[in-house]
Coordinates of C-alpha atoms in Angstrom, one line a residue:
Chain A
M1 CA 123.0 193.1 72.2
S2 CA 123.4 194.2 75.8
V3 CA 125.6 197.2 74.9
R4 CA 123.1 198.2 72.2
R5 CA 120.3 198.1 74.8
S6 CA 122.2 200.3 77.2
L7 CA 123.0 202.7 74.3
L8 CA 119.3 202.8 73.3
I9 CA 118.2 203.6 76.9
G10 CA 120.9 206.3 77.1
A11 CA 119.7 207.7 73.7
L12 CA 116.1 207.8 74.8
V13 CA 117.1 209.7 78.0
Y14 CA 119.0 212.2 76.0
L15 CA 116.0 212.6 73.6
L16 CA 113.6 213.2 76.5
V17 CA 116.0 215.7 78.2
A18 CA 116.6 217.5 74.9
V19 CA 112.9 217.7 74.0
G20 CA 112.0 218.6 77.5
L21 CA 114.5 221.5 77.5
G22 CA 113.6 222.5 74.0
T23 CA 109.9 222.7 74.8
L24 CA 110.4 223.7 78.4
T25 CA 108.3 220.7 79.5
G26 CA 109.6 219.4 82.9
A27 CA 107.3 216.4 82.8
L28 CA 109.5 214.8 80.1
L29 CA 112.4 214.9 82.5
A30 CA 110.2 213.1 85.0
I31 CA 109.3 210.2 82.7
A32 CA 113.1 209.8 82.0
L33 CA 113.6 209.0 85.7
P34 CA 112.8 205.2 85.5
L35 CA 115.2 204.9 82.6
V36 CA 118.0 206.7 84.5
L37 CA 117.3 204.6 87.5
Y38 CA 117.5 201.4 85.4
L39 CA 120.9 202.4 84.0
G40 CA 122.1 203.5 87.5
T41 CA 121.1 200.0 88.9
V42 CA 123.1 198.3 86.1
Y43 CA 126.1 200.4 87.0
L44 CA 125.7 199.8 90.8
Y45 CA 125.3 196.0 90.4
Q46 CA 127.8 195.4 87.7
P47 CA 129.4 192.0 88.2
K48 CA 132.9 191.9 89.7
P49 CA 135.6 189.7 88.1
P50 CA 134.4 186.2 89.0
Q51 CA 136.3 183.8 91.1
F52 CA 135.0 180.4 90.3
S53 CA 136.5 177.2 89.2
L54 CA 135.3 174.8 86.5
H55 CA 135.9 171.1 86.5
R56 CA 134.7 168.6 83.9
S57 CA 134.3 164.9 84.4
L58 CA 133.2 162.2 81.9
S59 CA 131.4 159.0 82.8
H60 CA 133.7 157.2 80.4
T61 CA 137.0 158.3 78.8
V62 CA 136.9 155.3 76.5
A63 CA 133.7 154.1 74.9
P64 CA 132.4 152.1 72.0
P65 CA 130.8 154.0 69.0
D66 CA 127.4 155.6 69.6
A67 CA 127.6 154.9 73.3
E68 CA 126.2 157.7 75.5
I69 CA 128.7 159.5 77.6
Q70 CA 127.6 161.7 80.4
V71 CA 129.5 165.0 80.8
T72 CA 129.4 166.7 84.1
L73 CA 130.7 170.3 84.5
T74 CA 131.1 171.4 88.1
V75 CA 131.1 175.1 88.8
T76 CA 132.2 176.3 92.2
N77 CA 131.9 180.0 93.1
A78 CA 134.7 181.2 95.4
G79 CA 133.8 184.8 95.1
D80 CA 130.8 187.1 95.5
H81 CA 127.2 186.6 94.5
L82 CA 126.7 186.4 90.8
D83 CA 123.4 187.5 89.4
E84 CA 123.4 185.5 86.1
V85 CA 126.1 183.1 84.9
Q86 CA 125.8 181.5 81.5
I87 CA 128.1 178.5 81.1
Q88 CA 128.8 177.3 77.6
D89 CA 130.9 174.1 77.4
N90 CA 132.6 173.9 74.0
L91 CA 131.9 170.6 72.4
P92 CA 134.5 169.0 70.1
K93 CA 133.5 168.7 66.5
G94 CA 131.8 165.4 65.8
L95 CA 130.0 164.9 69.1
R96 CA 126.3 165.6 69.4
V97 CA 124.2 166.2 72.4
V98 CA 121.4 163.6 73.1
D99 CA 120.2 164.8 76.4
G100 CA 120.6 168.0 78.5
S101 CA 122.5 171.0 77.2
P102 CA 126.0 172.3 77.4
N103 CA 124.6 175.8 77.6
T104 CA 123.3 176.6 81.1
L105 CA 122.0 179.7 82.8
L106 CA 122.2 179.9 86.6
M107 CA 122.6 182.2 89.6
L108 CA 125.5 181.5 92.0
E109 CA 125.7 182.5 95.7
P110 CA 129.1 182.8 97.4
G111 CA 130.5 179.4 98.0
E112 CA 127.8 177.6 96.0
R113 CA 128.6 174.6 93.8
C114 CA 126.5 173.7 90.8
E115 CA 126.7 170.7 88.5
V116 CA 125.7 170.9 84.8
T117 CA 125.1 167.5 83.2
Y118 CA 124.5 166.6 79.6
T119 CA 124.9 163.5 77.5
V120 CA 126.8 163.2 74.2
T121 CA 127.4 160.5 71.7
G122 CA 129.5 160.3 68.5
P123 CA 131.2 158.1 66.0
R124 CA 134.7 156.6 66.3
G125 CA 137.3 159.2 67.1
A126 CA 139.6 160.9 69.6
Y127 CA 137.9 164.0 71.0
R128 CA 139.4 166.7 73.0
F129 CA 137.4 169.1 75.1
Q130 CA 139.4 172.3 75.3
S131 CA 137.6 175.0 77.2
A132 CA 134.4 176.3 78.6
G133 CA 133.1 179.8 78.4
A134 CA 131.3 181.8 81.1
A135 CA 129.3 185.0 80.6
I136 CA 128.6 186.8 83.8
R137 CA 125.8 189.5 83.9
E138 CA 123.8 191.5 86.3
H139 CA 120.1 190.8 86.4
F140 CA 119.1 193.2 83.6
G141 CA 121.6 191.7 81.2
L142 CA 123.1 195.0 80.1
F143 CA 126.6 194.4 81.5
T144 CA 128.4 191.2 80.5
R145 CA 131.8 189.9 81.3
Q146 CA 133.1 187.0 79.2
H147 CA 135.6 184.6 80.6
H148 CA 137.2 181.4 79.1
Y149 CA 138.5 178.6 81.2
A150 CA 140.8 175.9 80.0
V151 CA 139.2 172.6 81.1
P152 CA 140.8 169.9 79.0
S153 CA 139.4 166.4 78.9
N154 CA 140.0 163.5 76.5
L155 CA 137.5 161.1 75.1
S156 CA 138.3 158.1 72.9
I157 CA 135.4 156.4 71.0
L158 CA 136.9 153.1 69.9
P159 CA 136.0 151.3 66.7
T160 CA 133.8 148.2 66.9
V161 CA 135.7 144.9 66.9
P162 CA 133.8 142.3 65.0
A163 CA 135.1 138.8 66.0
V164 CA 137.1 136.9 63.5
R165 CA 138.4 133.4 64.0
S166 CA 142.1 132.7 64.0
I167 CA 143.9 132.4 60.7
P168 CA 147.0 130.4 60.2
I169 CA 150.2 132.4 59.5
R170 CA 153.7 131.2 59.1
P171 CA 156.3 134.0 59.3
R172 CA 159.8 132.9 58.7
R173 CA 160.9 133.8 62.2
T174 CA 159.1 133.3 65.4
R175 CA 159.7 134.4 69.0
G176 CA 161.0 132.4 71.8
F177 CA 157.7 131.8 73.7
A178 CA 155.1 129.1 73.2
G179 CA 152.2 130.0 70.9
P180 CA 150.1 128.8 68.0
I181 CA 152.5 129.4 65.1
P182 CA 154.6 126.6 63.7
S183 CA 158.2 127.7 64.1
R184 CA 160.0 125.5 61.6
Q185 CA 162.0 124.0 64.4
A186 CA 161.8 120.8 66.3
G187 CA 160.4 120.9 69.8
S188 CA 157.2 120.3 71.7
G189 CA 154.2 120.6 69.5
V190 CA 151.5 118.5 67.8
E191 CA 152.6 118.6 64.1
F192 CA 155.1 115.9 62.9
F193 CA 158.4 117.5 62.0
G194 CA 160.8 114.6 61.6
V195 CA 162.7 111.8 63.3
R196 CA 165.8 111.6 65.4
T197 CA 167.7 109.1 67.5
Y198 CA 166.4 108.2 70.9
E199 CA 167.9 110.2 73.8
P200 CA 167.5 109.2 77.4
G201 CA 164.5 110.9 78.9
D202 CA 162.4 110.8 75.7
P203 CA 158.8 109.5 76.4
R204 CA 158.3 106.0 75.2
R205 CA 155.2 107.0 73.3
W206 CA 157.4 109.1 70.9
I207 CA 159.3 106.0 69.7
N208 CA 158.7 105.4 66.0
W209 CA 158.5 101.6 66.2
R210 CA 158.2 101.0 62.5
L211 CA 161.5 102.8 61.8
S212 CA 163.2 101.4 64.8
A213 CA 162.4 97.9 63.7
R214 CA 164.4 98.4 60.5
H215 CA 167.5 99.5 62.5
P216 CA 168.3 96.9 65.2
R217 CA 171.0 98.9 66.8
E218 CA 169.2 102.2 67.1
I219 CA 165.9 103.5 68.3
F220 CA 164.2 106.5 66.6
V221 CA 161.7 108.8 68.0
N222 CA 159.3 111.3 66.3
D223 CA 160.1 114.9 66.5
F224 CA 157.3 117.6 66.5
E225 CA 157.3 121.1 65.2
Q226 CA 157.6 123.6 68.0
E227 CA 154.8 126.2 68.1
R228 CA 155.7 129.6 69.1
I229 CA 154.3 133.1 69.0
A230 CA 155.1 135.5 66.2
D231 CA 155.6 139.2 65.5
V232 CA 152.7 140.6 63.5
G233 CA 152.8 144.1 62.0
L234 CA 149.5 145.6 61.0
I235 CA 149.7 148.3 58.4
L236 CA 146.5 150.4 57.9
D237 CA 146.4 152.3 54.6
A238 CA 145.0 155.8 55.5
R239 CA 145.9 157.5 52.2
E240 CA 143.3 159.7 50.8
R241 CA 143.7 158.4 47.3
T242 CA 142.6 154.9 48.2
N243 CA 139.5 156.0 50.2
I244 CA 136.1 156.6 48.8
T245 CA 132.9 157.8 50.5
V246 CA 129.5 156.6 49.4
E247 CA 126.3 158.1 50.8
G248 CA 128.2 159.4 53.9
V249 CA 129.9 156.0 54.6
S250 CA 133.6 155.8 54.1
L251 CA 135.5 152.7 53.0
F252 CA 138.2 153.6 55.5
E253 CA 135.8 152.9 58.4
H254 CA 135.5 149.3 57.2
A255 CA 139.3 149.1 57.0
V256 CA 139.6 150.4 60.6
E257 CA 137.1 147.8 61.8
A258 CA 139.1 145.0 59.9
T259 CA 142.3 146.2 61.5
A260 CA 140.7 146.2 65.0
S261 CA 139.4 142.6 64.4
L262 CA 142.8 141.3 63.2
A263 CA 144.6 143.0 66.1
D264 CA 142.2 141.4 68.6
M265 CA 142.6 138.0 66.9
F266 CA 146.4 138.0 66.8
L267 CA 146.7 139.3 70.3
S268 CA 144.3 136.7 71.6
D269 CA 146.5 134.0 70.0
G270 CA 149.4 135.4 72.1
N271 CA 151.3 137.0 69.3
R272 CA 153.2 140.3 69.6
V273 CA 151.3 142.9 67.5
G274 CA 152.3 146.3 66.3
L275 CA 150.4 148.9 64.3
L276 CA 151.3 151.4 61.7
V277 CA 148.9 153.9 60.2
Y278 CA 150.2 155.2 56.9
G279 CA 148.5 158.2 55.3
R280 CA 148.8 161.8 56.5
G281 CA 152.0 160.7 58.1
V282 CA 153.2 157.6 59.9
E283 CA 151.7 156.8 63.3
R284 CA 153.2 153.9 65.0
T285 CA 152.1 151.8 67.9
F286 CA 155.0 149.8 69.1
P287 CA 154.6 146.0 69.3
G288 CA 153.3 144.5 72.5
Y289 CA 151.2 141.8 74.0
G290 CA 147.9 141.2 75.7
K291 CA 145.0 143.4 76.8
H292 CA 147.1 146.5 77.3
Q293 CA 148.4 146.3 73.7
R294 CA 144.8 145.8 72.5
E295 CA 143.8 149.0 74.3
Q296 CA 146.7 150.9 72.8
I297 CA 145.9 149.7 69.3
L298 CA 142.2 150.5 69.6
R299 CA 143.1 154.0 70.8
A300 CA 145.4 154.5 67.9
L301 CA 142.6 153.3 65.6
A302 CA 140.2 155.7 67.2
R303 CA 142.6 158.6 66.3
A304 CA 143.2 157.3 62.7
R305 CA 142.1 159.6 60.0
V306 CA 142.3 159.6 56.2
G307 CA 144.8 162.1 55.0
G308 CA 146.7 163.2 52.0
S309 CA 150.4 163.9 51.7
L310 CA 152.7 164.3 48.8
V311 CA 155.4 162.3 50.6
F312 CA 153.2 159.4 51.7
D313 CA 151.1 159.2 48.6
S314 CA 152.7 155.9 47.7
L315 CA 153.7 153.0 49.8
D316 CA 157.3 153.5 48.8
Y317 CA 158.1 155.1 52.2
L318 CA 156.6 152.4 54.4
P319 CA 159.1 152.1 57.3
T320 CA 158.9 148.3 57.3
R321 CA 162.3 148.1 58.9
S322 CA 160.5 149.1 62.1
F323 CA 158.9 145.7 62.1
P324 CA 161.1 142.8 63.4
A325 CA 162.9 141.0 60.6
K326 CA 161.1 138.1 58.9
S327 CA 157.9 138.8 60.8
Q328 CA 154.4 138.7 59.5
I329 CA 153.0 141.8 57.9
V330 CA 149.3 142.3 57.3
L331 CA 148.4 145.2 55.0
I332 CA 144.8 146.5 55.2
S333 CA 144.4 148.5 52.0
P334 CA 142.1 148.8 49.0
L335 CA 145.3 148.8 46.9
C336 CA 146.1 150.9 43.9
E337 CA 148.2 150.5 40.7
D338 CA 151.6 151.3 42.1
D339 CA 151.3 149.1 45.3
P340 CA 152.3 145.7 43.9
P341 CA 156.0 146.5 43.3
V342 CA 156.3 147.9 46.9
L343 CA 154.8 144.6 48.2
S344 CA 157.3 142.7 46.2
R345 CA 160.2 144.6 47.8
I346 CA 158.7 144.0 51.3
R347 CA 158.5 140.3 50.5
A348 CA 162.0 140.3 49.2
R349 CA 163.3 141.6 52.5
G350 CA 162.1 138.4 54.2
Y351 CA 158.7 139.4 55.5
E352 CA 155.7 137.2 55.1
V353 CA 152.9 139.4 53.8
L354 CA 149.1 139.1 53.9
V355 CA 146.9 141.7 52.2
V356 CA 143.3 142.3 53.3
S357 CA 141.8 144.5 50.6
P358 CA 138.4 146.1 51.1
N359 CA 136.9 146.2 47.6
P360 CA 136.2 149.8 46.6
V361 CA 134.5 148.8 43.3
R362 CA 131.9 146.6 45.0
F363 CA 131.6 149.3 47.7
E364 CA 130.6 152.0 45.2
E365 CA 128.8 150.2 42.5
H366 CA 125.3 150.2 44.1
A367 CA 125.4 154.0 44.3
L368 CA 126.3 154.6 40.6
P369 CA 123.5 155.5 38.2
E370 CA 122.3 152.6 36.1
N371 CA 123.4 153.4 32.5
T372 CA 125.8 152.2 29.9
L373 CA 128.6 154.5 30.9
S374 CA 128.5 153.3 34.5
E375 CA 128.4 149.7 33.4
V376 CA 131.5 150.2 31.2
A377 CA 133.4 152.1 33.9
L378 CA 132.6 149.4 36.4
R379 CA 133.8 146.7 34.1
I380 CA 137.1 148.6 33.6
A381 CA 137.5 149.2 37.3
R382 CA 136.9 145.5 38.1
A383 CA 139.4 144.5 35.4
E384 CA 142.0 146.8 36.8
R385 CA 141.5 145.6 40.3
S386 CA 141.6 142.0 39.2
L387 CA 144.9 142.7 37.5
W388 CA 146.4 144.2 40.6
M389 CA 145.2 141.3 42.7
H390 CA 146.7 138.8 40.3
Q391 CA 150.0 140.7 40.3
V392 CA 150.2 140.5 44.1
K393 CA 149.2 136.8 44.2
R394 CA 151.9 136.0 41.7
L395 CA 154.4 137.3 44.2
G396 CA 153.3 134.6 46.6
I397 CA 151.3 137.1 48.7
P398 CA 147.8 135.9 49.8
V399 CA 145.2 138.6 49.1
I400 CA 141.8 138.6 50.7
D401 CA 139.5 140.5 48.4
W402 CA 136.9 141.7 50.9
Q403 CA 133.5 142.9 49.8
V404 CA 132.8 145.0 52.9
Q405 CA 129.0 144.2 52.9
L406 CA 130.0 140.7 54.0
S407 CA 131.6 139.6 57.2
L408 CA 135.4 139.6 57.2
D409 CA 135.5 136.3 59.1
I410 CA 133.5 134.5 56.4
V411 CA 135.4 136.1 53.5
M412 CA 138.8 135.3 55.1
R413 CA 137.8 131.6 55.7
A414 CA 136.5 131.3 52.1
E415 CA 139.6 132.9 50.5
L416 CA 142.1 131.0 52.6
R417 CA 140.3 127.7 52.0
R418 CA 140.3 128.5 48.3
S419 CA 144.1 128.9 48.4
L420 CA 144.2 125.2 49.7
H421 CA 147.2 125.8 51.9
P422 CA 147.8 127.7 55.1
I423 CA 149.7 130.8 54.3
S424 CA 153.3 129.9 53.7
Q425 CA 156.2 130.5 51.4
Chain B
M1 CA 104.2 181.4 94.9
I2 CA 105.6 177.9 94.8
L3 CA 107.2 176.9 91.5
H4 CA 107.8 173.2 90.9
N5 CA 109.5 172.9 87.5
A6 CA 111.3 174.9 84.8
K7 CA 108.1 175.4 82.7
E8 CA 106.4 177.4 85.4
P9 CA 109.0 180.3 85.4
D10 CA 108.6 180.7 81.7
Q11 CA 104.8 180.7 82.0
L12 CA 105.2 183.3 84.8
T13 CA 107.5 185.6 82.8
R14 CA 105.2 185.3 79.9
A15 CA 102.2 186.2 82.1
L16 CA 104.1 189.2 83.5
C17 CA 105.1 190.3 80.0
Y18 CA 101.4 190.3 79.0
A19 CA 100.5 192.2 82.2
T20 CA 103.1 194.9 81.9
A21 CA 102.4 195.3 78.2
T22 CA 98.7 195.7 79.0
V23 CA 99.4 198.3 81.7
A24 CA 101.7 200.3 79.3
S25 CA 99.2 200.2 76.6
A26 CA 96.3 201.0 78.9
A27 CA 98.1 204.0 80.5
L28 CA 98.9 205.4 77.1
L29 CA 95.3 204.7 75.9
I30 CA 93.4 206.2 78.8
G31 CA 95.4 209.4 79.0
P32 CA 94.7 210.5 75.4
L33 CA 91.1 209.3 75.7
L34 CA 90.5 211.6 78.6
I35 CA 91.4 214.6 76.5
G36 CA 89.8 213.3 73.3
A37 CA 93.0 212.6 71.4
W38 CA 91.5 209.6 69.5
S39 CA 94.4 209.1 67.0
M40 CA 96.9 208.8 69.9
A41 CA 94.6 206.4 71.7
L42 CA 94.2 204.3 68.6
A43 CA 98.0 204.2 68.1
A44 CA 98.5 203.1 71.8
L45 CA 95.9 200.4 71.3
A46 CA 97.6 199.2 68.1
L47 CA 101.0 199.2 69.7
G48 CA 99.7 197.3 72.7
A49 CA 98.0 194.7 70.6
F50 CA 101.1 194.2 68.4
T51 CA 103.3 193.8 71.5
I52 CA 101.0 191.2 73.0
V53 CA 100.9 189.2 69.7
A54 CA 104.7 189.5 69.5
I55 CA 105.0 188.1 73.0
A56 CA 102.6 185.3 72.2
K57 CA 104.4 184.3 69.0
N58 CA 107.9 184.8 70.5
W59 CA 108.9 187.1 67.7
G60 CA 112.6 188.2 67.5
R61 CA 114.6 190.5 69.7
P62 CA 114.8 193.7 67.7
L63 CA 111.0 194.0 67.8
G64 CA 111.2 194.4 71.6
A65 CA 113.4 197.5 71.2
V66 CA 111.1 198.9 68.5
E67 CA 108.0 198.5 70.7
F68 CA 109.8 200.1 73.6
I69 CA 110.8 203.1 71.5
G70 CA 107.2 203.3 70.3
F71 CA 105.8 203.4 73.8
V72 CA 108.3 206.1 74.8
L73 CA 107.5 208.2 71.8
L74 CA 103.8 207.9 72.4
A75 CA 104.3 209.0 76.0
T76 CA 106.4 212.0 74.8
L77 CA 103.8 213.0 72.2
G78 CA 101.0 212.6 74.7
I79 CA 102.7 214.9 77.3
L80 CA 103.4 217.4 74.6
R81 CA 99.7 217.3 73.6
Q82 CA 98.7 218.0 77.3
V83 CA 97.9 214.4 78.4
H84 CA 98.5 214.2 82.1
P85 CA 102.2 213.2 82.5
L86 CA 101.4 210.5 85.2
W87 CA 99.9 208.3 82.4
G88 CA 103.1 208.8 80.4
L89 CA 105.2 208.0 83.4
I90 CA 103.3 204.7 84.1
G91 CA 103.3 203.8 80.4
V92 CA 107.1 204.3 80.1
A93 CA 107.8 202.4 83.4
A94 CA 105.5 199.5 82.3
A95 CA 107.1 199.4 78.8
L96 CA 110.5 199.3 80.3
A97 CA 109.5 196.3 82.5
T98 CA 108.0 194.6 79.4
W99 CA 111.2 195.0 77.5
D100 CA 113.3 193.8 80.4
L101 CA 111.2 190.7 81.0
R102 CA 111.2 189.8 77.3
S103 CA 115.0 190.0 77.3
L104 CA 115.0 187.7 80.3
R105 CA 112.8 185.2 78.6
T106 CA 115.1 185.3 75.5
R107 CA 118.1 184.6 77.7
M108 CA 116.4 181.8 79.5
S109 CA 115.3 180.2 76.2
D110 CA 118.6 180.6 74.5
A111 CA 120.3 178.7 77.3
G112 CA 119.5 175.0 76.8
F113 CA 119.0 174.5 80.6
V114 CA 118.3 176.9 83.5
A115 CA 119.4 175.8 86.9
H116 CA 116.9 176.8 89.7
P117 CA 114.9 179.0 87.5
E118 CA 112.5 180.0 90.2
R119 CA 115.3 181.4 92.3
L120 CA 116.7 183.3 89.4
L121 CA 113.3 184.7 88.5
R122 CA 112.6 185.7 92.1
H123 CA 115.8 187.8 92.4
H124 CA 115.2 189.4 89.0
L125 CA 111.6 190.4 89.7
T126 CA 112.7 191.8 93.1
R127 CA 115.2 194.1 91.5
L128 CA 113.1 195.0 88.5
G129 CA 110.1 195.7 90.7
G130 CA 112.2 197.9 93.0
V131 CA 113.6 199.9 90.1
V132 CA 110.2 200.3 88.4
L133 CA 108.3 201.3 91.6
L134 CA 111.1 203.6 92.7
G135 CA 111.2 205.2 89.3
V136 CA 107.5 205.8 89.2
A137 CA 107.6 207.2 92.8
L138 CA 110.4 209.5 92.0
G139 CA 108.8 210.5 88.7
A140 CA 105.5 211.2 90.5
G141 CA 107.3 213.1 93.2
A142 CA 109.0 215.2 90.5
L143 CA 105.7 215.9 88.9
L144 CA 104.1 217.0 92.2
W145 CA 106.9 219.0 93.5
Q146 CA 107.9 221.8 91.2
I147 CA 110.7 224.2 91.8
D148 CA 111.5 227.2 89.7
Y149 CA 115.0 227.4 88.4
G150 CA 116.7 229.9 86.2
I151 CA 117.6 228.8 82.8
G152 CA 121.3 228.7 83.6
T153 CA 120.7 226.4 86.6
V154 CA 118.6 224.1 84.5
V155 CA 121.2 223.9 81.7
G156 CA 123.9 223.3 84.3
L157 CA 121.9 220.5 86.0
V158 CA 121.1 219.0 82.6
C159 CA 124.7 219.1 81.6
L160 CA 125.6 217.3 84.9
C161 CA 122.9 214.7 84.2
V162 CA 124.1 214.2 80.6
L163 CA 127.7 213.9 81.7
G164 CA 126.9 211.4 84.4
L165 CA 124.8 209.4 82.1
S166 CA 127.4 209.5 79.4
R167 CA 130.0 208.1 81.9
I168 CA 127.7 205.3 82.9
V169 CA 126.9 204.3 79.4
A170 CA 130.6 204.6 78.4
H171 CA 131.6 202.5 81.4
I172 CA 129.1 199.8 80.4
R173 CA 130.3 199.8 76.8
R174 CA 134.0 199.7 77.8
R175 CA 133.8 197.1 80.5
S176 CA 131.1 194.9 79.0
D177 CA 132.3 192.0 76.7

């Protein structure tokens, strides 16, 4: 637009000069003088290449969903006076501005520093600010210089972590540190494991008096099951084929929340937890402990996106060998028809498997039109899903069929209570 | 004039746009009225009214250019029909100021936030005022002081002027992003 304005003014001056000459009217040349002076001023005060620096800071680099994050862009002019500077901070897709503006107009004196502040918010995700643009103009706006500055910043908006209570797991192998998981070995614990002969140093309260009375020459003591921590591998199914979106809400978001809750719960119990996001590709978070690992997993979940891939369309290529042998695997997936055989193979390799399955049929049914066709389709879908659930349960794999409108904690408690036993082989 | 918040600069620029549009329209109305050119006077009145309505309603950018062209053409026609050229000179200078201030208002409203708007406006008005007043003064001086040149000299001077102007416009086009 500024170039067109300067062309227009030039064209009007030419017109006045041409008509003035053609009609020998000198007054027309006189009225062209303000326009010539205007253009001459633009030429005289054209902005020189700017020398300023841009720095961005965020009030939080990690935040919960829909939290407000203040972005501050600091502009420092190390060069000459700048008549007009328009700064445009390029927002990553997905973030929205709730206060202020990333587009600012200002004037900068030599050495002056100015801060541009605005507030953004957004859903779960990993956002990367790449660059900011600056348009430098003289006062009349006819001459513009555009510059782009690389000002990278990262923002992670983590998923919410609804609390879930501990669930009992019994992987076939545990780790060497004390924890809440029965280890199938004798040692210090609270659950009765067996009896053995008395050894010097055993506490007297361990003596099994009833058994010892039947054997006059020997004394027996009770042995308890040692409780240790375990390796838990969380696998989040991010395949496009298993995801559905209803009225703008994706089933995958519920799966992410469930994964976050389970990770938090297992880590709080002291277990070593790893994450694998399987969909567009394979994204691994190596197993670890404690708050640092929790942070790592939540950041990985913030980055997780549904994706399609011909290679990773089926669970056949799950790199389960990357999880410690005979550890506990928890798969968070809506499941589809060719998943049960893969779960059978994983189980056969010695892993204990638990499936938390967000129910896509119940998720979608309220949005379907109410007619006979929908009713029939729903019944078929429910029957199919029920069949897959049954196939998986027959393999000895507990399945939590999760209707996502309900709390995962309540559903897990109910399902595990229904199975009567803690999860075991 | 002390400005306390960002709304006041916008109100000031709007007021100045009204004022300069009124001056442009009045100058191009009075000149033809004095010589009895009623149709031209009516055209200047209509154009002035349209410009003021466009400023009030914040109508789009291309209209500003169309209105400016209209004022310049009216001034040209007026001079060709023997209206005193001073009226045309004032009209064109005021129309140029109107167009510039409307462009400034657009840039300020397109930006979501303006830092120190009163300072920006003060600098802009200083420069614009200087250009407009100097342009009117030079134009008035050119009208008062007449020199006879031969046609060859005039053509040569005009060619120099055209060449210089072409270079300025080409430079702006080339260097501007």
